[in-house]
XYZ file of C-alpha atoms in Angstrom:
457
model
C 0.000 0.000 0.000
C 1.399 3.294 -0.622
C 1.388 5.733 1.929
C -0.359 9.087 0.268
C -1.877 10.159 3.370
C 0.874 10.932 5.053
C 3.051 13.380 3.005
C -0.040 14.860 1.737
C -1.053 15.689 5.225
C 2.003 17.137 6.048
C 1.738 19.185 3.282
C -1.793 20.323 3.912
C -1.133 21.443 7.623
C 1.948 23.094 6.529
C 0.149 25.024 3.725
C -3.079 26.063 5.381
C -0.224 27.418 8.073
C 1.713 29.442 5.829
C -1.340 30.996 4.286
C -2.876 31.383 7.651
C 0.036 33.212 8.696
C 0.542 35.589 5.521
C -1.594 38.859 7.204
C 1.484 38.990 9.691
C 3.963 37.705 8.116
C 7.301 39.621 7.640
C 7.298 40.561 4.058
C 10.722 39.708 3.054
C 12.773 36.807 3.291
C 14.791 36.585 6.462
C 17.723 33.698 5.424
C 20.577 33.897 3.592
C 21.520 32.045 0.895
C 24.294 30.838 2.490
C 21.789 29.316 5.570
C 19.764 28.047 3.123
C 22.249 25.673 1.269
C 22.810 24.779 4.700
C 19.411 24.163 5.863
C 18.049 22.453 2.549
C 21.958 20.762 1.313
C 24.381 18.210 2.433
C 25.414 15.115 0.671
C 23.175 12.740 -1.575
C 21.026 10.413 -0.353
C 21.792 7.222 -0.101
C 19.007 5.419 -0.027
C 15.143 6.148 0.885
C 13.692 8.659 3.257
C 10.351 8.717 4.784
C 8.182 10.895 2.346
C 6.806 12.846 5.268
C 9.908 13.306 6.828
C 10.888 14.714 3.578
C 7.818 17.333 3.679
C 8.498 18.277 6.775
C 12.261 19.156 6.109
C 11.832 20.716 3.031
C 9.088 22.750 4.605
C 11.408 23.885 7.300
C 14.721 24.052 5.237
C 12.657 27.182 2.985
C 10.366 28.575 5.474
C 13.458 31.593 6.515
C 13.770 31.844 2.578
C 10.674 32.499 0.906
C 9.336 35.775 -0.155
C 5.510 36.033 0.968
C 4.726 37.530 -2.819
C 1.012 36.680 -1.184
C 0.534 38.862 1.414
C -2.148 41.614 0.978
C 1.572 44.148 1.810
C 3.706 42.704 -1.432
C 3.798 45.297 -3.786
C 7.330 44.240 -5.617
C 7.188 43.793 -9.204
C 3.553 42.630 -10.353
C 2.734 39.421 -8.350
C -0.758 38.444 -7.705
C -1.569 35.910 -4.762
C -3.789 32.851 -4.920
C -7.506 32.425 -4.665
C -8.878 29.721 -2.424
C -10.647 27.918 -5.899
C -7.342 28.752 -7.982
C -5.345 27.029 -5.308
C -7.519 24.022 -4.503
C -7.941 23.924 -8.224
C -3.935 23.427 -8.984
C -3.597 21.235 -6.331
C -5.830 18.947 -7.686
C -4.047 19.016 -11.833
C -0.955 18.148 -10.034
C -2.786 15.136 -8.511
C -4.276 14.235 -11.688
C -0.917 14.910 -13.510
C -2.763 15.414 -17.251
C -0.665 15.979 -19.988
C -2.752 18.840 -21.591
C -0.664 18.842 -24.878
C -3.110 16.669 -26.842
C -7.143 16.176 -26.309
C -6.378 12.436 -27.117
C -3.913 12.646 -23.991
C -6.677 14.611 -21.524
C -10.154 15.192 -22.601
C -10.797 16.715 -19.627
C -8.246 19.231 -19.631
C -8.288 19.809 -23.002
C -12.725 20.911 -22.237
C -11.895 22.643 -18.986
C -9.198 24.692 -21.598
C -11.780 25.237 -24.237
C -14.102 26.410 -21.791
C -12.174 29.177 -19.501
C -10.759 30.373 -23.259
C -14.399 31.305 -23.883
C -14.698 32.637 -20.525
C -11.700 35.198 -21.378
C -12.460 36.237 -24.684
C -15.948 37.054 -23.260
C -14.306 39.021 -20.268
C -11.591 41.065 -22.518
C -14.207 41.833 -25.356
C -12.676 40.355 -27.985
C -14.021 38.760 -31.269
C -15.760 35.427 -30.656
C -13.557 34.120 -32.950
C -10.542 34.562 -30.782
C -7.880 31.591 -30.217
C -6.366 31.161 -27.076
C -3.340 29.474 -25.427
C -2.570 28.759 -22.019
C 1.601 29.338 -21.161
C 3.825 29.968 -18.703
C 3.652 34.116 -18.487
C 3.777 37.002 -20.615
C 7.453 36.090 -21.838
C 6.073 33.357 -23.931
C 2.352 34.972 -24.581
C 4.917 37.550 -26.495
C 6.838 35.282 -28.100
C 3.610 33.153 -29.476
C 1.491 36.341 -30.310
C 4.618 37.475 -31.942
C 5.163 34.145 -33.752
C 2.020 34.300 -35.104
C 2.467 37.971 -36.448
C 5.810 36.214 -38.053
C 4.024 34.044 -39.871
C 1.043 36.128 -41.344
C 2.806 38.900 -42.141
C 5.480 37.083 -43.813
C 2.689 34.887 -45.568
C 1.148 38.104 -47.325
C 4.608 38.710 -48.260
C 4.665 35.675 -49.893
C 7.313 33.697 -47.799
C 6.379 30.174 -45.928
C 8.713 31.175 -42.422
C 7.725 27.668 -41.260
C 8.824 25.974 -44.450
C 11.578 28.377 -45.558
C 12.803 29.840 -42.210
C 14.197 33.165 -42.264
C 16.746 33.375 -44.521
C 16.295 35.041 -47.483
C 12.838 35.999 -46.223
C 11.797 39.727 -46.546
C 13.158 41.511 -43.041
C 10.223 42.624 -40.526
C 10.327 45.784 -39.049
C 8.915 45.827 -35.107
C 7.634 48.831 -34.408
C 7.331 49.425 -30.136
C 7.375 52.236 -28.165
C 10.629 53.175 -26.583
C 9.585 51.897 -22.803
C 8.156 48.537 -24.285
C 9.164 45.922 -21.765
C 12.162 43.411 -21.992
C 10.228 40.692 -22.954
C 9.228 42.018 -26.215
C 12.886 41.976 -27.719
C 13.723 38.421 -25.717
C 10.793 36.881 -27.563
C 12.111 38.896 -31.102
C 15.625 37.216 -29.970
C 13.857 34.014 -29.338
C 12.161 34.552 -32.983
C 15.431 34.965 -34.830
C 14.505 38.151 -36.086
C 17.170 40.050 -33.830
C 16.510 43.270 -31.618
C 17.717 45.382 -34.440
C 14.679 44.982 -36.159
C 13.251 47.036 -33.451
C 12.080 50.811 -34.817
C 11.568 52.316 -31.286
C 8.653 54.875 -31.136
C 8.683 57.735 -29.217
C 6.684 58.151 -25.815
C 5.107 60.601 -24.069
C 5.913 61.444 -20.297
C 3.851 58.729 -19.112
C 5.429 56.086 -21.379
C 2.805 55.798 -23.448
C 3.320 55.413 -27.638
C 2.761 59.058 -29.424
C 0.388 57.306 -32.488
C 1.490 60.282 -34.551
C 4.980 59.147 -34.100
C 4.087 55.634 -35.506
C 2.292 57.161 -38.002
C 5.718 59.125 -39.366
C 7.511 55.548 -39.100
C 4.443 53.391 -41.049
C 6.060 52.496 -44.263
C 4.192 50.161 -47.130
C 7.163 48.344 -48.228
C 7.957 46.156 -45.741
C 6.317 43.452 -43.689
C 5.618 44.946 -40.271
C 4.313 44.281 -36.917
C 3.433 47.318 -34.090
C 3.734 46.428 -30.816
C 1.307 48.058 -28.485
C 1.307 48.242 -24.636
C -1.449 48.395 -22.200
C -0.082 48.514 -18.498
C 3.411 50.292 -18.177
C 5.438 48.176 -16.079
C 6.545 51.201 -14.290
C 3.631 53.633 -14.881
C 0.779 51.839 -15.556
C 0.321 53.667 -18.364
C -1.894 52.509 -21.301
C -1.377 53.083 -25.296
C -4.251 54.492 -27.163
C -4.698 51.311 -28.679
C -7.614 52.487 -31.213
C -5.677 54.952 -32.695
C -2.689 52.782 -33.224
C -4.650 49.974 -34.508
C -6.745 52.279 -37.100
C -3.132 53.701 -38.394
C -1.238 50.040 -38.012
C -4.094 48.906 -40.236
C -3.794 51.087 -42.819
C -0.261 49.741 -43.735
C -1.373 46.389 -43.382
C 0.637 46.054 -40.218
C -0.065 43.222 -37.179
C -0.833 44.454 -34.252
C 0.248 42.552 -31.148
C -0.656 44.079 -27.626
C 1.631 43.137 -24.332
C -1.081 43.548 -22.052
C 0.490 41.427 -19.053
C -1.568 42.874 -16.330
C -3.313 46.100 -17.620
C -5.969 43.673 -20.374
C -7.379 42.947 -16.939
C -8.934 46.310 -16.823
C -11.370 45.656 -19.979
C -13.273 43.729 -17.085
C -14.029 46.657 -15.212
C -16.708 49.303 -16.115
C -14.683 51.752 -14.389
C -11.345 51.266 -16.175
C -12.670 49.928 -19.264
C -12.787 53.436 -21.080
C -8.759 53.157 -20.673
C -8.370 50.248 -23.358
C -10.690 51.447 -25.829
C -10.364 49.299 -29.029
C -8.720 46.569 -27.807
C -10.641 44.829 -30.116
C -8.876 45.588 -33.017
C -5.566 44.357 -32.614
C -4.358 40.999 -33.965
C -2.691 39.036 -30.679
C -2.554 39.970 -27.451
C -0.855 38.594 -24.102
C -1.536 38.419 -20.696
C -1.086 36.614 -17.201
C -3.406 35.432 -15.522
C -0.853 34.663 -12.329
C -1.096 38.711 -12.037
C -4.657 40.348 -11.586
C -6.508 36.952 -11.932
C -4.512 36.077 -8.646
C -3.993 32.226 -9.762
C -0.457 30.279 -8.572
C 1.972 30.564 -11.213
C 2.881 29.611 -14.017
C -0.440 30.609 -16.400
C 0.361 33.188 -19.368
C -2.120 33.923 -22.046
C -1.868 34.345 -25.311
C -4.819 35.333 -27.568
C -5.150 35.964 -31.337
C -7.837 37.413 -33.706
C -6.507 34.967 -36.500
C -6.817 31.420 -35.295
C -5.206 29.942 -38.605
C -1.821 31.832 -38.236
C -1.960 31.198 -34.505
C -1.836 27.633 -35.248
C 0.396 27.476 -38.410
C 2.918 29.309 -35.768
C 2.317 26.656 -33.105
C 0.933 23.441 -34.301
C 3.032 20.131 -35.024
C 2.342 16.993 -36.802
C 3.302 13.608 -36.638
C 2.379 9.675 -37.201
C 2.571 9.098 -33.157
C 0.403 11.905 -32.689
C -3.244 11.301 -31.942
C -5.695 13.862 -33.470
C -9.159 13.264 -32.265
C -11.179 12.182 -35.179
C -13.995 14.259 -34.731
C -11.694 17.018 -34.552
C -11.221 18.051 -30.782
C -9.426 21.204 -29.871
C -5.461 19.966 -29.707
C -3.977 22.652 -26.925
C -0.553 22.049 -28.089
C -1.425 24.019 -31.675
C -2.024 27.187 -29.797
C 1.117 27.194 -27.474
C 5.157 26.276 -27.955
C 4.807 23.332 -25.801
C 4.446 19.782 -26.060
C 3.948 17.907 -22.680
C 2.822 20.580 -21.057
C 0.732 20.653 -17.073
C -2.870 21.245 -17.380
C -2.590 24.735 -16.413
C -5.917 25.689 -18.010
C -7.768 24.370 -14.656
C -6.874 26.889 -12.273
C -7.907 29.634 -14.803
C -11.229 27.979 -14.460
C -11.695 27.477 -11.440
C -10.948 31.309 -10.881
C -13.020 32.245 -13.351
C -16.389 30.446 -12.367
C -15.503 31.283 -8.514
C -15.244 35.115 -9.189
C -17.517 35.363 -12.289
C -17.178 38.774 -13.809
C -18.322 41.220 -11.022
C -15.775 39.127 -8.814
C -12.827 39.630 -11.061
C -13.917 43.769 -11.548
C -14.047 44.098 -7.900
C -10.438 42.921 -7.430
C -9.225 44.650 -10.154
C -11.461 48.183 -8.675
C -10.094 47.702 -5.674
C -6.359 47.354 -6.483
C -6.629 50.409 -8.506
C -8.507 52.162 -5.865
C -5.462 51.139 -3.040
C -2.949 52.168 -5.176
C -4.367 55.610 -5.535
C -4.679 55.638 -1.838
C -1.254 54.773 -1.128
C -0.318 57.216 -3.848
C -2.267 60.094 -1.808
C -0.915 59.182 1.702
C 2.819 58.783 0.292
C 1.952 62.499 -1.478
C 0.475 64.053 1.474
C 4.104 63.407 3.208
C 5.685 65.235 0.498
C 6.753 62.161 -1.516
C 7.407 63.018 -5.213
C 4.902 60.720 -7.205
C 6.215 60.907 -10.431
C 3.275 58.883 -12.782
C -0.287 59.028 -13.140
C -2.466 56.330 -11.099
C -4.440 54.664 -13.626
C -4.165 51.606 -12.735
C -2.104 49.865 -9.769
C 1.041 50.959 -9.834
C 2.738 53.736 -8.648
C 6.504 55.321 -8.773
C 7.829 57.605 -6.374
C 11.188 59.244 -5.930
C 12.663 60.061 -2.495
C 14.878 63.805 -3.591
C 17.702 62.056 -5.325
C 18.670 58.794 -6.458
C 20.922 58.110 -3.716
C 18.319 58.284 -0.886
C 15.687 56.602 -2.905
C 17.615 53.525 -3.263
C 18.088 53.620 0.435
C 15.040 54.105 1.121
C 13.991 50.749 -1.213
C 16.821 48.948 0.811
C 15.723 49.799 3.876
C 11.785 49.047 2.947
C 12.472 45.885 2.379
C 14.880 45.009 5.127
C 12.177 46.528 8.022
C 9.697 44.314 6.309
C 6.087 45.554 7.055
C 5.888 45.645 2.924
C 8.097 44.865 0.108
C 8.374 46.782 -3.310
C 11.055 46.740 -5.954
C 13.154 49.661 -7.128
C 13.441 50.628 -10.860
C 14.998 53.734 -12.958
C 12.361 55.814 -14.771
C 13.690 57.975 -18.033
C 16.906 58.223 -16.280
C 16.459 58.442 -12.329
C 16.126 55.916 -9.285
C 12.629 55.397 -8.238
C 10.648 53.025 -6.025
C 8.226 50.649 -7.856
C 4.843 49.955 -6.043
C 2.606 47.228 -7.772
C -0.961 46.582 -6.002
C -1.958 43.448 -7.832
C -3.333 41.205 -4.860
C -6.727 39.801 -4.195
C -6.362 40.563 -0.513
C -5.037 44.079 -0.217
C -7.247 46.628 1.679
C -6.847 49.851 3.107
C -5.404 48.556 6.266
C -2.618 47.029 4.212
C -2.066 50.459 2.721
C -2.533 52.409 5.755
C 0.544 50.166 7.739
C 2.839 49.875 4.529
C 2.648 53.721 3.908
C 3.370 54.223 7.430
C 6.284 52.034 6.876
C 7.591 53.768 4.041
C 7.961 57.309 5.684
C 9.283 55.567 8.992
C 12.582 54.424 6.536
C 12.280 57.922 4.747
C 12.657 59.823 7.907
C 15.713 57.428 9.249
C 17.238 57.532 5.722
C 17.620 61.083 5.617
């Protein structure tokens, strides 16, 4: 008989502590890495250990060393927590262990997929017609929405990129405003096209794309693909996506939109205004590990134009079971092949929140972070970006003191953010993204903040 009962209730009692605990928790790891080889290391086993035994040491070897990114006072880079249904939800696919690559391999997971795709084309307000494809995060939601811009706009070109590869093809221009995020040129890198197809496009103060500048670098003679963004990574700051998609269009361009965590606000009636024809671009990308608040890894990738989604992604071969009556195959929508079920959390989150469920997180987020932007203002903190959605930068005088003033937020530990440079300057980086935030949470962490301030100065 094998013992599942015991590790697994080691592991439950140990979870349901840790999350019990987040609300206090220190926010910040409190080992080195140093303690931690020497909690966690030591030579190889030699031979079997009691699986619960094995729980239980693992659980204490990384307890000094995690970083709550859970707690309702993480505000470092753009983490979302868990939601009770998202979490039961992915503990359960890794004790069914489906490989979701095929339907043959997991008709379940392959439904449950179909299913929450619908859900988040609905959600977004996208075309019905939308594909989707469930990935690790927004790194590889780029580089498949960009893969399938390679692809079509190489195919009205007339050049088979699949077939032919790229040399000799025509070269692609990218087109992306000059604070695009890094994952935009890793994916072009992972692409083969190179980084120096980039044309960067001016921005405005906020970060945002000027259209008229894209419209001055438009061309007609070459393939090209424009690469929106809808959520700053520092800012928050959204593109005015209807504009650029009217002009992109007009030159036949693709239109691919990095919308890692600001797509979430086409869910709420409030922020909705603030992505304004959304609809019209080609691909998109997202996370749902980030406003969704489900355990990571689960990136999205969506595209107007299922058929060069799939001639991006999609692989044949004799071994290869396609369902006969022609069953949705999640491996021709992602890079993937074996790949964990990842769809079912998305679900689960999904038809636990329902729409008004996922608005109210997203409202609320956006309504902390303008409250922590207000109390860190009313102590004569320099906020240097418009709240529009949940993040917020803020500069402490010089660079010097606002770097010590990151350093020492995170060693005091009440919250945790990330520092960044903005156009130039040190600033401190403040992402509300989780489920559980409130005002308290905002209240204390502000509080925190001008306690280091004052000893920093």
């Amino acid at each position: 008989m094998v013992d599942w009962e015991g590790p697994l209730t080691e592991a439950y009692e140990r979870a349901t502590a840790y999350l019990d605990g987040l609300p206090e928790r220190r926010v910040g790891p409190r080992a080195t890495a140093g303690e931690l080889r020497e909690a966690l290391g030591g030579p190889l086993p030699a031979g079997p250990t009691d699986p619960r035994k094995v729980i239980a040491r693992l659980a204490e070897g990384v307890e000094d060393g995690l970083l709550p990114s859970g707690s309702g006072r993480f505000f470092g880079f753009v983490f979302g927590g868990a939601t009770p249904a998202s979490l039961a939800a992915d503990w359960l696919t890794t004790t069914w262990d489906q490989n979701a690559g095929l339907y043959a391999a997991s008709p379940a997971a392959a439904v449950v997929e179909e299913v929450a795709a619908a859900w988040l084309v609905e959600l977004f307000g996208l075309p019905r017609s939308t594909s989707v494809g469930f990935v690790t995060g927004a790194q590889m939601a780029n580089f498949t929405g960009l893969a399938a811009a390679r692809h079509e706009v190489l195919r009205r070109a007339g050049w088979d990129v699949e077939r032919d590869g790229l040399v000799g093809a025509p070269p692609i221009r990218v087109l992306a405003g000059a604070e695009r995020h890094d994952t935009i040129d890793r994916a072009l890198r992972f692409l083969g096209l190179g980084t120096s197809c980039i044309v960067p496009i001016a921005v405005d103060e906020q970060g945002r794309m000027r259209a008229d500048a894209l419209e001055a670098a438009l061309t007609d003679d070459a393939p090209q693909i424009v690469c929106a963004q809808v959520g700053n990574v520092n800012t928050g700051a959204i593109d005015a996506v209807r504009d650029i998609c009217e002009r992109a269009h007009e030159h036949q361009a693709w239109v691919h939109v990095d919308g890692a965590f600001g797509l979430w606000a086409a869910v709420s009636e409030q922020l909705r205004p603030l992505v304004d024809g959304i609809e019209l671009a080609d691909s998109w990308a997202s996370d749902a590990h980030k406003w969704l608040n489900v355990p990571y890894d689960s990136g999205l990738v969506l595209c107007a134009h299922p058929e060069p989604h799939r001639a991006a992604m999609s692989i044949r071969a004799a071994y290869l079971i396609q369902d006969e009556n022609g069953e949705r195959d999640p491996m021709d929508y992602n890079p993937e092949f074996s790949r964990r079920a990842r769809g079912i959390p998305v679900y689960a989150a999904v038809r636990a929140l329902g729409r008004s469920g996922i608005a109210e997180i997203v409202d609320r987020c956006h309504a902390m972070a303008q409250r922590f932007a207000d109390a860190l203002r009313a102590e004569g903190v320099e906020v240097l970006n418009e709240v529009v959605l949940n993040q917020i930068l803020v500069r402490f005088g010089d660079d010097e003191l606002t770097r010590r003033v990151v350093a020492a937020v995170q060693r005091e530990g009440t919250c945790w953010m990330s520092g960044t440079t903005w156009q130039g300057t040190a600033a401190m980086r403040i992402s509300v993204t989780n489920w559980t935030t409130g005002a308290a949470d905002i209240d204390r962490s502000a509080a925190a903040v001008v306690r280091c301030l004052r000893d920093q100065r």
